[in-house]
Amino acid sequence: MPSRAARCALPESELVRYLQMSALDDDFRALAQADPTASFAGFDLAEEDRAVLARQDASTLALLARAVSSLVGDGAVGVPARSEPTAPTVQALDPLDLHLHLTPVQTADGLRHQATLSVEPSAQGASTQIRVRPLAEPRGEQLAVHYQVDLVRADPPRPTAVHRTWDHAVDSPAARDAAARVLEAPAGQRREALGALVDALTERL
Amino acid sequence: MTADITIVGTGITGVEQVTREAERALRQATRIFYNDPGVATGAWLASLGPPVQPLWQAHYGEGGSRVATYRAMAIDVVEAALDEGPVALAIHGHPLVFVYTPFLVRDMADLLGLEVRVLPGVSATACLFAELMLDPGVSGLLMYEATDLLLRRRTLVPDVPLILWQVGQLETRLHTRRRSTPERLVRLHRALSEAYPPTHPVTALHVSHHPLLPSIRQDFPLSELCERAPTLDHGVTLYLPPATTRPVADPELLAQLDSPAHLDRITAADGLAK
């Protein structure tokens, strides 16, 4: 029986070839399962590996791992290196909806109201929506921002019909802006913009 | 019509489990990206015609962030779809089961006006049902990712079969091929022990990844979980059968299940459903 060192010196490509053929070729697989010794003909396999392949038991897992490792080492394909994503660009200020939710509460002192103000619709039912629109004016090198406030009667929040696996920020202005920059970039030069898009989508994860 | 990006599953045991619709989609792509460590998957994909680009070889690295890896993979796929689509992304097992990249690809594509189509594949869940002869229709089924169970202190329901995924990747988001130590399983053992007795049977299953490799199954009591850590590698899924049975809580409904009169009440008399 070859020594461990001798076995290691044998090309792993033979093991890979055997395992690939037994996975892809129906006739060969049938032979490998019915008569492993006969199936080794034409393969330069180490005795230890033949023994494992003949047993076809859990120890085959180690052979598979070795074969896959050798594939990784030999088969690396030139994939463009991932560019580091750039910092998010400054976004225009978008209108903001504030949701005011009032809840009457009976206390020992009489009727009181609890109020919550949030940027998300209330989960408890209808709320009053306050639309805040930024009115930006350039002032020297600074941006002066005033807000116009409108009261809007809000519809009751609708339940989300579909659960979306992974809460990516698909509706965020940053993501939309990043997507626009991807589409503006010429073919072959989009990687950096795609990185920024991924950053924008995953910012709240 | 071919989508800009078609995401397919390549099955668990090997390309034997690739569906015919998946193979057709792969052949129609201008480029095939794949993330499948199967020893023959790359060779088989290369035989289909389009150029093939492995993703895991390019992006995984010992100690690296798995999340960063998935992001880089998504960028590869979407970039190619924009430049030279339609492309295909072939993923080990079912393409949406315990895989993040397709979800990122979907949302990037939505914003970029690209169409994404997902074709199902044979998942580890399906293989596990076959190996364990488990029918989730009988007692239901509870499935958690093992780290997520601990992180969120998910509820365990001892009368429902439990499947715990990715025990070999427990408590880290970094990629490694190193073996687990018993310490790695301590938190998980403690959490399970709150719902199951020490003698409760646990099955650790590594479903077959090659036609010549049988599935590897270990059966042991819960009390031995930690000491089994070195053998619970990346491919291992834990199965815990129910510890108790839940009695029927609605005898009125039970009585109605075989009642023709009840059937008449809950179905329309004017024809079959279309």
Coordinates of C-alpha atoms in Angstrom, one line a residue:
Chain A
M1 CA 0.0 0.0 0.0
P2 CA 1.5 3.4 -0.8
S3 CA 2.6 5.5 2.0
R4 CA 0.6 8.6 3.1
A5 CA 3.2 10.8 1.4
A6 CA 3.0 8.8 -1.8
R7 CA -0.8 9.0 -1.8
C8 CA -0.6 12.8 -1.3
A9 CA 1.7 13.0 -4.2
L10 CA -0.8 11.6 -6.6
P11 CA -2.7 14.1 -8.6
E12 CA -6.1 15.0 -7.0
S13 CA -7.4 15.5 -10.6
E14 CA -7.9 11.7 -10.9
L15 CA -10.0 11.7 -7.8
V16 CA -12.0 14.7 -9.1
R17 CA -12.4 13.0 -12.5
Y18 CA -13.7 9.8 -10.9
L19 CA -16.2 11.7 -8.6
Q20 CA -17.4 13.9 -11.5
M21 CA -17.9 10.9 -13.8
S22 CA -19.8 9.0 -11.1
A23 CA -22.0 12.0 -10.7
L24 CA -22.6 12.8 -14.4
D25 CA -22.5 9.5 -16.2
D26 CA -25.4 7.2 -15.4
D27 CA -23.7 4.0 -16.7
F28 CA -20.5 4.7 -14.9
R29 CA -22.3 5.4 -11.7
A30 CA -24.1 2.1 -11.9
L31 CA -20.8 0.4 -12.4
A32 CA -19.2 2.3 -9.5
Q33 CA -22.0 1.2 -7.2
A34 CA -22.2 -2.4 -8.4
D35 CA -18.5 -3.2 -8.9
P36 CA -16.3 -0.4 -7.5
T37 CA -13.1 -2.3 -8.3
A38 CA -14.0 -2.6 -12.0
S39 CA -14.8 1.1 -12.0
F40 CA -11.3 2.1 -11.0
A41 CA -9.8 0.9 -14.3
G42 CA -8.4 3.9 -16.1
F43 CA -8.1 6.0 -13.0
D44 CA -4.8 6.6 -11.2
L45 CA -6.3 6.5 -7.7
A46 CA -4.4 5.9 -4.4
E47 CA -5.1 2.6 -2.7
E48 CA -6.6 4.4 0.3
D49 CA -8.9 6.3 -1.9
R50 CA -10.0 3.2 -3.7
A51 CA -10.8 1.5 -0.4
V52 CA -13.0 4.4 0.6
L53 CA -14.7 4.6 -2.7
A54 CA -15.3 0.8 -2.6
R55 CA -16.9 1.1 0.8
Q56 CA -19.2 4.1 -0.2
D57 CA -19.8 5.0 3.4
A58 CA -19.5 8.2 5.4
S59 CA -15.7 8.4 4.9
T60 CA -16.5 9.3 1.3
L61 CA -17.3 12.8 2.6
A62 CA -13.6 13.4 3.3
L63 CA -12.7 12.5 -0.3
L64 CA -15.4 14.8 -1.5
A65 CA -14.0 17.6 0.6
R66 CA -10.5 17.0 -0.7
A67 CA -11.7 16.9 -4.3
V68 CA -13.6 20.1 -3.9
S69 CA -10.6 21.8 -2.2
S70 CA -8.4 20.9 -5.1
L71 CA -11.0 22.4 -7.5
V72 CA -11.0 25.6 -5.6
G73 CA -7.3 25.8 -5.8
D74 CA -7.1 24.9 -9.5
G75 CA -10.3 26.4 -10.8
A76 CA -10.2 30.0 -9.6
V77 CA -11.7 32.1 -12.3
G78 CA -10.7 35.7 -12.8
V79 CA -13.6 37.6 -11.4
P80 CA -13.3 41.3 -11.2
A81 CA -12.3 42.4 -7.7
R82 CA -15.1 44.0 -5.7
S83 CA -14.7 47.7 -5.5
E84 CA -15.3 49.2 -2.1
P85 CA -18.6 51.1 -2.2
T86 CA -18.4 54.8 -2.2
A87 CA -19.9 56.9 0.5
P88 CA -23.6 57.7 -0.1
T89 CA -24.2 60.8 -2.0
V90 CA -26.0 63.7 -0.5
Q91 CA -29.7 63.3 -1.0
A92 CA -32.3 65.9 -1.8
L93 CA -34.6 66.5 1.1
D94 CA -37.8 64.7 0.4
P95 CA -41.3 65.5 1.8
L96 CA -41.8 63.9 5.2
D97 CA -45.1 62.6 6.6
L98 CA -45.5 62.8 10.3
H99 CA -48.3 60.8 11.8
L100 CA -50.1 62.2 14.9
H101 CA -52.1 59.6 16.8
L102 CA -54.3 60.7 19.7
T103 CA -55.7 58.3 22.2
P104 CA -58.3 59.4 24.8
V105 CA -57.6 58.1 28.3
Q106 CA -59.9 58.2 31.2
T107 CA -58.0 59.2 34.4
A108 CA -58.9 60.1 37.9
D109 CA -58.5 63.7 36.8
G110 CA -60.8 63.3 33.9
L111 CA -60.3 62.7 30.2
R112 CA -56.8 63.2 28.9
H113 CA -55.2 62.5 25.6
Q114 CA -52.1 60.5 24.9
A115 CA -50.3 61.6 21.7
T116 CA -47.7 60.0 19.6
L117 CA -46.0 61.6 16.7
S118 CA -44.0 59.4 14.4
V119 CA -42.7 59.2 10.8
E120 CA -44.4 55.8 10.4
P121 CA -48.2 55.3 10.2
S122 CA -49.7 54.3 13.5
A123 CA -50.3 50.6 13.9
Q124 CA -53.3 51.4 16.1
G125 CA -55.6 52.8 13.5
A126 CA -56.3 56.1 11.7
S127 CA -54.1 59.0 12.6
T128 CA -53.7 62.6 11.3
Q129 CA -51.0 63.0 8.8
I130 CA -48.9 66.1 8.8
R131 CA -47.0 66.7 5.6
V132 CA -43.8 68.6 6.0
R133 CA -42.3 69.8 2.8
P134 CA -38.8 71.3 2.9
L135 CA -38.3 74.6 1.1
A136 CA -34.7 74.9 0.5
E137 CA -33.0 78.2 -0.4
P138 CA -29.4 78.6 -1.2
R139 CA -27.8 81.2 1.1
G140 CA -24.2 81.7 0.4
E141 CA -22.5 78.3 0.8
Q142 CA -25.2 77.1 3.2
L143 CA -28.6 75.7 2.6
A144 CA -31.4 77.3 4.5
V145 CA -34.3 75.1 5.0
H146 CA -37.8 76.2 5.8
Y147 CA -40.7 73.8 6.0
Q148 CA -44.2 74.1 4.8
V149 CA -46.6 72.1 6.9
D150 CA -49.9 70.8 5.6
L151 CA -52.5 68.9 7.6
V152 CA -53.8 65.9 5.6
R153 CA -56.5 63.5 6.7
A154 CA -54.8 60.1 6.6
D155 CA -56.4 56.9 5.5
P156 CA -56.2 54.1 8.0
P157 CA -52.9 52.3 7.5
R158 CA -53.3 49.3 5.3
P159 CA -52.0 46.0 6.5
T160 CA -49.0 44.8 4.6
A161 CA -50.3 42.0 2.3
V162 CA -47.0 40.4 1.5
H163 CA -44.2 39.7 3.8
R164 CA -41.0 40.6 2.0
T165 CA -38.1 38.4 3.0
W166 CA -35.3 40.7 4.0
D167 CA -36.1 44.3 4.8
H168 CA -34.1 46.1 2.2
A169 CA -34.7 49.8 1.8
V170 CA -36.2 49.5 -1.7
D171 CA -38.4 52.6 -1.2
S172 CA -35.7 54.9 0.1
P173 CA -34.6 57.9 -1.9
A174 CA -31.0 56.9 -1.4
A175 CA -31.6 53.5 -3.0
R176 CA -33.5 55.1 -5.9
D177 CA -30.8 57.7 -6.4
A178 CA -28.1 54.9 -6.3
A179 CA -30.1 52.9 -8.9
A180 CA -30.2 55.9 -11.2
R181 CA -26.5 56.3 -10.9
V182 CA -26.0 52.7 -11.9
L183 CA -28.1 53.1 -15.0
E184 CA -26.2 56.3 -15.9
A185 CA -22.8 54.6 -15.7
P186 CA -21.4 53.1 -18.9
A187 CA -21.3 49.4 -19.4
G188 CA -18.3 47.8 -17.7
Q189 CA -18.0 50.7 -15.3
R190 CA -20.9 50.1 -13.0
R191 CA -19.3 48.3 -10.2
E192 CA -18.7 51.2 -7.9
A193 CA -22.3 52.4 -8.4
L194 CA -23.6 48.9 -7.8
G195 CA -21.7 48.9 -4.5
A196 CA -23.4 52.1 -3.5
L197 CA -26.7 50.6 -4.4
V198 CA -26.1 47.6 -2.2
D199 CA -25.1 50.0 0.6
A200 CA -28.3 52.0 0.2
L201 CA -30.5 48.9 0.2
T202 CA -28.9 47.3 3.2
E203 CA -28.4 50.4 5.4
R204 CA -31.2 49.4 7.9
L205 CA -30.3 45.7 8.2
Chain B
M1 CA -39.8 34.9 -22.4
T2 CA -36.4 34.8 -20.7
A3 CA -36.0 37.0 -17.6
D4 CA -32.9 39.2 -17.3
I5 CA -31.8 37.1 -14.3
T6 CA -33.0 33.6 -13.8
I7 CA -32.2 32.1 -10.4
V8 CA -32.3 28.3 -10.2
G9 CA -31.5 25.6 -7.7
T10 CA -29.1 22.8 -8.5
G11 CA -30.3 20.4 -5.8
I12 CA -28.5 18.9 -2.9
T13 CA -27.2 15.5 -4.1
G14 CA -25.8 16.8 -7.3
V15 CA -26.9 17.7 -10.8
E16 CA -29.2 14.6 -10.7
Q17 CA -31.6 16.9 -8.9
V18 CA -31.6 19.8 -11.4
T19 CA -35.1 20.2 -12.8
R20 CA -35.7 20.3 -16.5
E21 CA -37.0 23.8 -16.4
A22 CA -33.8 24.9 -14.6
E23 CA -31.6 23.2 -17.2
R24 CA -33.5 24.9 -20.0
A25 CA -33.1 28.3 -18.3
L26 CA -29.4 27.7 -17.8
R27 CA -28.9 26.8 -21.5
Q28 CA -30.7 30.1 -22.5
A29 CA -28.5 32.3 -20.5
T30 CA -25.6 34.3 -21.9
R31 CA -23.6 33.6 -18.7
I32 CA -24.0 31.2 -15.8
F33 CA -22.9 32.2 -12.3
Y34 CA -23.0 29.5 -9.7
N35 CA -22.5 29.0 -6.0
D36 CA -22.4 25.3 -5.5
P37 CA -19.6 23.4 -3.9
G38 CA -20.5 20.1 -5.6
V39 CA -17.6 18.4 -7.2
A40 CA -19.3 17.9 -10.5
T41 CA -21.6 21.0 -10.7
G42 CA -19.0 23.2 -12.4
A43 CA -18.2 20.5 -15.0
W44 CA -21.8 19.9 -15.7
L45 CA -22.7 23.6 -16.0
A46 CA -19.8 24.1 -18.4
S47 CA -21.2 21.4 -20.6
L48 CA -24.4 23.4 -21.2
G49 CA -22.9 26.0 -23.5
P50 CA -22.8 29.4 -21.9
P51 CA -19.7 30.6 -20.1
V52 CA -19.6 29.6 -16.5
Q53 CA -18.4 31.7 -13.6
P54 CA -18.1 30.3 -10.0
L55 CA -18.9 32.8 -7.3
W56 CA -17.9 30.9 -4.2
Q57 CA -14.3 30.4 -5.3
A58 CA -13.9 34.1 -6.0
H59 CA -15.4 35.5 -2.9
Y60 CA -15.3 33.1 0.1
G61 CA -12.2 33.4 2.3
E62 CA -11.4 32.0 5.7
G63 CA -12.5 34.4 8.5
G64 CA -14.1 36.7 6.0
S65 CA -17.6 38.2 6.3
R66 CA -20.3 36.0 4.8
V67 CA -22.5 39.0 4.3
A68 CA -19.8 40.9 2.4
T69 CA -19.4 37.8 0.2
Y70 CA -23.1 37.7 -0.6
R71 CA -23.1 41.3 -1.5
A72 CA -20.1 40.9 -3.9
M73 CA -21.9 37.9 -5.5
A74 CA -25.0 40.0 -6.0
I75 CA -23.0 42.8 -7.7
D76 CA -21.3 40.3 -10.0
V77 CA -24.7 38.9 -11.2
V78 CA -26.5 42.3 -11.6
E79 CA -23.5 43.9 -13.3
A80 CA -23.5 41.0 -15.9
A81 CA -27.3 41.2 -16.3
L82 CA -27.0 44.9 -17.2
D83 CA -24.0 44.4 -19.5
E84 CA -24.8 41.1 -21.2
G85 CA -28.1 39.7 -19.9
P86 CA -29.9 37.4 -19.7
V87 CA -27.8 35.7 -17.1
A88 CA -28.5 32.7 -14.8
L89 CA -27.5 32.2 -11.2
A90 CA -27.4 28.6 -10.1
I91 CA -27.4 27.9 -6.4
H92 CA -26.9 24.7 -4.4
G93 CA -30.2 23.3 -3.2
H94 CA -33.2 25.5 -3.5
P95 CA -32.1 29.0 -4.6
L96 CA -34.0 30.8 -1.8
V97 CA -33.4 28.5 1.1
F98 CA -30.7 29.8 3.5
V99 CA -29.3 32.0 0.7
Y100 CA -29.2 35.8 0.9
T101 CA -27.8 36.7 -2.4
P102 CA -31.0 36.2 -4.5
F103 CA -32.9 38.6 -2.3
L104 CA -30.4 41.3 -2.8
V105 CA -30.3 40.6 -6.5
R106 CA -34.1 40.8 -6.6
D107 CA -34.2 44.2 -4.9
M108 CA -31.3 45.6 -6.9
A109 CA -33.0 44.3 -10.1
D110 CA -36.4 45.9 -9.1
L111 CA -34.8 49.3 -8.8
L112 CA -32.8 48.9 -12.1
G113 CA -35.8 47.7 -14.1
L114 CA -34.5 44.1 -14.6
E115 CA -36.8 41.1 -14.5
V116 CA -35.9 38.3 -12.1
R117 CA -37.3 34.8 -12.2
V118 CA -36.8 32.2 -9.6
L119 CA -37.1 28.5 -10.4
P120 CA -37.4 26.1 -7.4
G121 CA -34.9 23.4 -6.7
V122 CA -34.7 20.4 -4.5
S123 CA -33.9 21.8 -1.0
A124 CA -32.2 20.3 2.0
T125 CA -35.7 20.3 3.5
A126 CA -37.0 18.0 0.8
C127 CA -34.0 15.7 1.2
L128 CA -34.5 15.7 5.0
F129 CA -38.2 14.8 4.7
A130 CA -37.2 11.8 2.6
E131 CA -34.3 10.7 4.9
L132 CA -36.4 11.0 8.0
M133 CA -39.7 9.8 6.5
L134 CA -41.2 13.0 7.9
D135 CA -44.5 14.4 6.9
P136 CA -45.0 17.9 8.1
G137 CA -48.7 17.6 7.6
V138 CA -49.1 15.4 10.6
S139 CA -47.8 17.5 13.6
G140 CA -46.7 20.6 11.8
L141 CA -43.1 21.6 11.6
L142 CA -41.0 24.2 13.3
M143 CA -37.8 25.3 11.5
Y144 CA -35.2 27.8 12.8
E145 CA -31.8 28.8 11.8
A146 CA -29.8 27.8 14.8
T147 CA -28.1 31.1 15.5
D148 CA -31.4 33.0 15.0
L149 CA -33.1 30.7 17.6
L150 CA -30.6 31.9 20.1
L151 CA -30.4 35.5 19.0
R152 CA -34.1 36.2 19.2
R153 CA -34.9 33.5 21.8
R154 CA -37.4 32.0 19.5
T155 CA -40.2 30.0 20.9
L156 CA -39.8 26.2 21.1
V157 CA -43.0 24.1 20.8
P158 CA -42.2 20.6 22.1
D159 CA -45.2 19.0 20.5
V160 CA -44.1 20.1 17.0
P161 CA -41.2 18.5 15.2
L162 CA -38.2 20.8 15.2
I163 CA -35.5 21.3 12.5
L164 CA -32.5 23.4 13.3
W165 CA -30.4 24.6 10.3
Q166 CA -26.8 25.7 10.1
V167 CA -25.6 24.2 13.4
G168 CA -22.2 24.1 11.9
Q169 CA -22.2 27.8 11.4
L170 CA -23.5 28.6 14.9
E171 CA -22.8 31.9 16.5
T172 CA -20.8 33.6 13.7
R173 CA -21.4 35.4 10.5
L174 CA -17.8 34.9 9.5
H175 CA -16.9 32.2 7.0
T176 CA -14.7 29.3 8.4
R177 CA -14.1 25.7 7.6
R178 CA -12.8 25.0 11.1
R179 CA -14.4 22.3 13.3
S180 CA -16.7 23.4 16.2
T181 CA -15.6 22.9 19.8
P182 CA -18.1 21.8 22.5
E183 CA -18.2 25.3 23.8
R184 CA -19.8 26.4 20.6
L185 CA -22.9 24.3 21.4
V186 CA -23.3 25.3 25.0
R187 CA -25.9 28.1 24.4
L188 CA -27.9 26.0 22.0
H189 CA -27.9 23.0 24.4
R190 CA -29.1 25.3 27.2
A191 CA -31.9 26.7 25.0
L192 CA -33.1 23.2 23.9
S193 CA -32.9 21.9 27.5
E194 CA -35.6 24.4 28.5
A195 CA -38.1 22.6 26.3
Y196 CA -36.7 19.0 26.0
P197 CA -35.5 16.5 28.6
P198 CA -31.8 15.4 28.5
T199 CA -32.8 12.0 27.1
H200 CA -34.7 13.5 24.2
P201 CA -33.5 12.0 20.9
V202 CA -31.6 14.3 18.5
T203 CA -30.8 13.3 14.9
A204 CA -27.9 15.1 13.2
L205 CA -28.2 14.6 9.5
H206 CA -25.8 15.4 6.7
V207 CA -27.8 14.7 3.6
S208 CA -25.9 13.1 0.7
H209 CA -24.0 15.6 -1.6
H210 CA -22.9 13.0 -4.1
P211 CA -24.5 9.8 -5.5
L212 CA -21.7 7.7 -4.0
L213 CA -22.0 9.3 -0.6
P214 CA -24.7 8.1 1.6
S215 CA -26.4 10.5 4.0
I216 CA -24.6 10.5 7.3
R217 CA -26.9 10.2 10.3
Q218 CA -26.1 10.4 14.0
D219 CA -28.7 9.7 16.7
F220 CA -27.9 10.7 20.3
P221 CA -29.6 12.1 23.4
L222 CA -29.8 15.8 23.8
S223 CA -27.4 15.6 26.8
E224 CA -24.6 14.6 24.3
L225 CA -25.1 17.6 22.0
C226 CA -22.0 19.5 23.1
E227 CA -19.6 16.6 22.9
R228 CA -20.8 15.9 19.3
A229 CA -19.7 19.4 18.2
P230 CA -16.7 18.4 16.2
T231 CA -18.8 16.1 14.0
L232 CA -21.5 18.7 13.4
D233 CA -20.1 20.3 10.3
H234 CA -21.5 22.8 7.8
G235 CA -23.8 20.4 6.1
V236 CA -25.4 19.1 9.3
T237 CA -29.1 19.7 10.2
L238 CA -30.5 18.8 13.6
Y239 CA -33.9 17.2 13.9
L240 CA -35.8 16.8 17.2
P241 CA -39.0 14.8 17.1
P242 CA -41.9 16.0 19.3
A243 CA -41.5 15.4 23.0
T244 CA -45.2 15.5 23.7
T245 CA -48.5 15.3 21.8
R246 CA -51.1 18.1 21.8
P247 CA -54.6 16.9 22.5
V248 CA -57.5 18.0 20.4
A249 CA -58.8 21.3 21.8
D250 CA -61.9 21.7 19.7
P251 CA -64.1 18.5 19.9
E252 CA -66.9 20.2 18.0
L253 CA -64.7 20.7 15.0
L254 CA -63.4 17.2 15.3
A255 CA -66.9 15.9 15.1
Q256 CA -67.6 18.0 12.0
L257 CA -64.7 16.8 10.1
D258 CA -66.6 13.7 8.8
S259 CA -70.0 15.3 8.8
P260 CA -71.7 15.6 5.3
A261 CA -74.0 18.2 6.7
H262 CA -71.0 20.3 7.8
L263 CA -69.4 19.9 4.3
D264 CA -72.7 21.2 2.8
R265 CA -72.5 24.2 5.0
I266 CA -68.9 25.2 4.2
T267 CA -69.0 24.5 0.4
A268 CA -71.1 25.9 -2.5
A269 CA -73.8 23.7 -3.8
D270 CA -73.6 25.1 -7.4
G271 CA -70.4 23.5 -8.7
L272 CA -66.8 22.7 -8.3
A273 CA -64.1 25.3 -7.6
K274 CA -62.5 26.5 -10.7

